[in-house]
Amino acid sequence: DAGVTQSPTHLIKTRGQQVTLRCSPKSGHDTVSWYQQALGQGPQFIFQYYEEEERQRGNFPDRFSGHQFPNYSSELNVNALLLGDSALYLCASSLLLLFGESYTFGSGTRLTVV
Amino acid sequence: AQKITQTQPGMFVQEKEAVTLDCTYDTSDPSYGLFWYKQPSSGEMIFLIYQGSYDQQNATEGRYSLNFQKARKSANLVISASQLGDSAMYFCAMREGGMETSYDKVIFGPGTSLSVIP
């Protein structure tokens, strides 16, 4: 049973560029959440997708956008990259209506902006 | 607004000893869930244990137990018989709302770095 798959694992971009990160959820999961984790800090909630719609959003600017596809996979897009966007980006999948179930996390994409 | 506090940036424990990692939380929602995750240097977030706000007993999972004190809004993780492989970052997290709600978001604390000494 495959868990959450994220690609790429590492990425180096230049300030001002755009980046797309990809996530395939665990089999059977329908909800995907994205988190940004700066070095030495806890993950910060970016947004969550369910039924191809953004359901909730954290305190992130519009430069951060996303998409969920009919097969539940998801993309995170970041435009006009800043040095401060350098972080580990974690994707987590879950079943929306199972309150007590933990998210399943991927290994993350480490983004470095230079 | 949700808030998770972990006041111990770093902790050391001798191998085979028990250790308690502190977590306090703040919420006005009567229905919530509390999680602990382990994050080794590889980066993957590993689920350890869950406690629901209406659960009467403290959760246990193998060597992990959660000391849940609802009135104090405290959810400390206890790791018994520490092993070298327990060295990692540990995050306390909270999810508000129950199945009747339309939202679902998990927020994380700043984490505690645990080092197990041989």
Coordinates of C-alpha atoms in Angstrom, one line a residue:
Chain A
D1 CA 0.0 0.0 0.0
A2 CA 1.8 3.1 -1.3
G3 CA 1.8 6.0 1.1
V4 CA 2.0 9.7 0.1
T5 CA 4.4 10.4 -2.8
Q6 CA 5.9 13.8 -3.4
S7 CA 8.0 15.0 -6.2
P8 CA 10.6 16.3 -6.7
T9 CA 12.5 15.5 -3.5
H10 CA 14.8 18.5 -3.9
L11 CA 14.6 21.6 -6.0
I12 CA 16.8 24.7 -6.4
K13 CA 15.2 27.8 -7.9
T14 CA 16.1 31.5 -8.4
R15 CA 14.3 34.4 -6.9
G16 CA 11.4 35.5 -9.0
Q17 CA 10.9 32.1 -10.6
Q18 CA 7.8 29.9 -10.3
V19 CA 7.7 26.3 -9.0
T20 CA 5.3 23.4 -9.0
L21 CA 5.4 20.7 -6.4
R22 CA 3.4 17.5 -6.8
C23 CA 1.7 15.1 -4.4
S24 CA 0.0 11.7 -4.8
P25 CA -2.1 10.9 -1.7
K26 CA -2.3 7.5 0.0
S27 CA -4.6 5.1 -1.7
G28 CA -8.2 5.6 -0.5
H29 CA -7.6 9.2 0.8
D30 CA -9.6 12.1 -0.7
T31 CA -8.2 15.1 1.0
V32 CA -4.8 16.7 0.6
S33 CA -3.2 19.4 2.8
W34 CA 0.0 21.3 2.2
Y35 CA 2.4 22.5 4.8
Q36 CA 5.5 24.7 4.7
Q37 CA 8.2 23.9 7.3
A38 CA 11.1 26.3 7.6
L39 CA 14.3 25.1 9.1
G40 CA 13.9 24.5 12.9
Q41 CA 10.2 25.3 13.0
G42 CA 7.0 23.4 13.0
P43 CA 4.9 22.9 9.8
Q44 CA 2.7 25.8 8.9
F45 CA -0.6 25.1 7.2
I46 CA -0.9 26.5 3.6
F47 CA -4.2 25.1 2.4
Q48 CA -6.3 22.0 2.0
Y49 CA -8.1 20.5 -1.0
Y50 CA -11.1 18.3 -1.1
E51 CA -13.3 17.5 -4.1
E52 CA -11.0 19.6 -6.3
E53 CA -11.7 22.7 -4.3
E54 CA -9.7 24.7 -1.8
R55 CA -11.5 24.2 1.5
Q56 CA -9.3 26.0 3.9
R57 CA -6.3 28.3 3.7
G58 CA -3.7 29.4 6.1
N59 CA -2.0 32.8 6.3
F60 CA -0.1 32.6 3.0
P61 CA -0.1 35.1 0.2
D62 CA -1.8 34.6 -3.1
R63 CA 1.5 33.7 -4.6
F64 CA 0.8 30.2 -3.2
S65 CA -1.9 28.4 -5.1
G66 CA -2.9 24.8 -5.7
H67 CA -5.0 22.4 -7.5
Q68 CA -6.5 19.0 -6.9
F69 CA -7.2 16.6 -9.8
P70 CA -10.0 14.0 -10.1
N71 CA -7.7 11.3 -9.0
Y72 CA -7.1 13.2 -5.7
S73 CA -3.5 14.1 -6.6
S74 CA -2.5 17.7 -6.0
E75 CA -0.1 20.4 -7.0
L76 CA 1.3 23.4 -5.1
N77 CA 2.4 26.3 -7.1
V78 CA 4.4 29.2 -5.9
N79 CA 5.0 32.3 -8.0
A80 CA 7.6 35.1 -7.8
L81 CA 9.7 33.1 -5.4
L82 CA 11.4 34.8 -2.5
L83 CA 14.4 33.7 -0.5
G84 CA 12.0 33.2 2.5
D85 CA 10.2 30.5 0.5
S86 CA 13.1 28.2 1.1
A87 CA 11.7 25.4 3.2
L88 CA 10.5 21.8 3.3
Y89 CA 7.1 21.5 1.8
L90 CA 5.0 18.6 3.2
C91 CA 2.0 17.1 1.7
A92 CA -0.5 15.2 3.9
S93 CA -3.5 13.1 2.9
S94 CA -6.5 12.0 4.9
L95 CA -10.1 10.9 4.7
L96 CA -12.2 14.0 5.3
L97 CA -14.8 12.5 7.5
L98 CA -12.6 10.4 9.8
F99 CA -12.0 12.9 12.5
G100 CA -9.8 10.7 14.6
E101 CA -7.6 9.5 11.8
S102 CA -4.1 10.9 11.5
Y103 CA -2.8 12.6 8.4
T104 CA -0.4 10.5 6.3
F105 CA 2.6 12.6 5.3
G106 CA 5.0 12.4 2.4
S107 CA 8.7 12.8 2.8
G108 CA 8.5 16.3 1.5
T109 CA 10.1 18.5 -1.2
R110 CA 13.0 20.6 0.0
L111 CA 12.9 23.9 -1.9
T112 CA 15.9 26.1 -1.9
V113 CA 15.6 29.6 -3.4
V114 CA 18.8 31.4 -4.3
Chain B
A1 CA -7.4 31.1 17.4
Q2 CA -5.7 27.8 17.7
K3 CA -2.3 27.6 19.4
I4 CA 0.1 24.9 20.4
T5 CA 3.0 25.5 22.8
Q6 CA 6.0 23.2 23.3
T7 CA 8.3 24.9 25.8
Q8 CA 11.2 22.5 25.5
P9 CA 13.3 23.3 22.5
G10 CA 15.7 20.5 23.3
M11 CA 15.7 17.5 25.6
F12 CA 18.3 14.8 26.5
V13 CA 17.5 11.4 27.9
Q14 CA 19.6 8.4 28.8
E15 CA 19.0 5.3 26.8
K16 CA 16.4 3.0 28.5
E17 CA 15.1 5.8 30.6
A18 CA 11.6 7.4 30.3
V19 CA 11.1 11.0 29.0
T20 CA 8.2 13.4 29.0
L21 CA 7.7 16.0 26.2
D22 CA 5.4 18.8 27.2
C23 CA 2.6 20.2 25.1
T24 CA -0.1 22.7 26.0
Y25 CA -2.9 23.9 23.6
D26 CA -5.5 26.5 23.4
T27 CA -8.9 26.1 21.8
S28 CA -12.5 27.2 22.4
D29 CA -13.9 24.2 20.5
P30 CA -15.2 21.4 22.7
S31 CA -14.4 18.8 20.1
Y32 CA -10.8 18.4 19.1
G33 CA -8.1 15.9 18.6
L34 CA -4.5 15.9 19.7
F35 CA -1.7 14.2 17.9
W36 CA 2.0 13.6 18.4
Y37 CA 4.3 13.2 15.4
K38 CA 8.0 12.2 15.2
Q39 CA 10.2 13.7 12.5
P40 CA 13.6 12.2 12.0
S41 CA 16.3 13.9 10.0
S42 CA 14.9 12.4 6.8
G43 CA 12.0 14.8 7.1
E44 CA 9.0 12.5 7.0
M45 CA 6.4 13.1 9.7
I46 CA 5.6 9.9 11.5
F47 CA 2.3 9.6 13.4
L48 CA 2.8 8.3 17.0
I49 CA -0.4 8.7 19.0
Y50 CA -3.9 10.3 19.1
Q51 CA -6.1 11.6 21.9
G52 CA -9.7 12.8 21.3
S53 CA -11.1 15.5 23.5
Y54 CA -14.0 13.2 24.6
D55 CA -11.8 10.2 25.3
Q56 CA -12.0 9.2 28.9
Q57 CA -8.7 7.3 29.1
N58 CA -5.2 8.4 28.2
A59 CA -4.1 7.0 24.8
T60 CA -1.2 4.5 24.7
E61 CA 0.6 3.0 21.7
G62 CA 3.4 0.7 22.6
R63 CA 6.2 2.7 24.3
Y64 CA 4.2 5.9 23.8
S65 CA 1.5 7.2 26.1
L66 CA -0.2 10.6 26.2
N67 CA -0.8 12.2 29.5
F68 CA -4.0 14.1 28.8
Q69 CA -5.1 16.8 31.3
K70 CA -8.1 18.4 29.7
A71 CA -8.7 21.1 32.4
R72 CA -5.1 22.2 32.1
K73 CA -5.2 21.9 28.3
S74 CA -2.1 19.7 28.5
A75 CA -1.2 16.7 26.3
N76 CA 2.3 15.5 27.3
L77 CA 3.9 12.6 25.4
V78 CA 5.7 10.0 27.5
I79 CA 8.2 7.8 25.9
S80 CA 9.2 4.8 28.0
A81 CA 12.5 2.8 27.7
S82 CA 14.1 5.3 25.3
Q83 CA 16.0 3.9 22.3
L84 CA 18.8 5.5 20.2
G85 CA 16.3 5.5 17.3
D86 CA 14.0 7.8 19.3
S87 CA 16.4 10.8 18.6
A88 CA 14.3 13.1 16.4
M89 CA 12.1 16.2 16.4
Y90 CA 8.7 15.7 18.1
F91 CA 5.7 17.8 17.3
C92 CA 2.4 18.1 19.1
A93 CA -0.5 18.9 16.8
M94 CA -4.2 19.7 17.2
R95 CA -7.3 19.3 15.0
E96 CA -10.4 21.2 15.8
G97 CA -14.0 20.2 15.1
G98 CA -15.8 16.9 14.9
M99 CA -17.3 14.9 12.1
E100 CA -20.2 17.3 12.0
T101 CA -18.1 20.2 11.0
S102 CA -17.2 21.2 7.5
Y103 CA -13.6 22.1 8.2
D104 CA -10.5 20.0 8.9
K105 CA -7.1 21.6 9.7
V106 CA -4.3 20.3 11.8
I107 CA -1.9 22.9 13.4
F108 CA 1.5 22.1 14.8
G109 CA 3.6 23.3 17.7
P110 CA 7.2 24.4 17.3
G111 CA 8.6 21.0 18.2
T112 CA 11.0 19.5 20.7
S113 CA 14.3 18.0 19.7
L114 CA 15.0 14.8 21.6
S115 CA 18.5 13.3 21.8
V116 CA 18.9 9.9 23.3
I117 CA 22.3 9.4 24.9
P118 CA 23.9 5.9 24.9

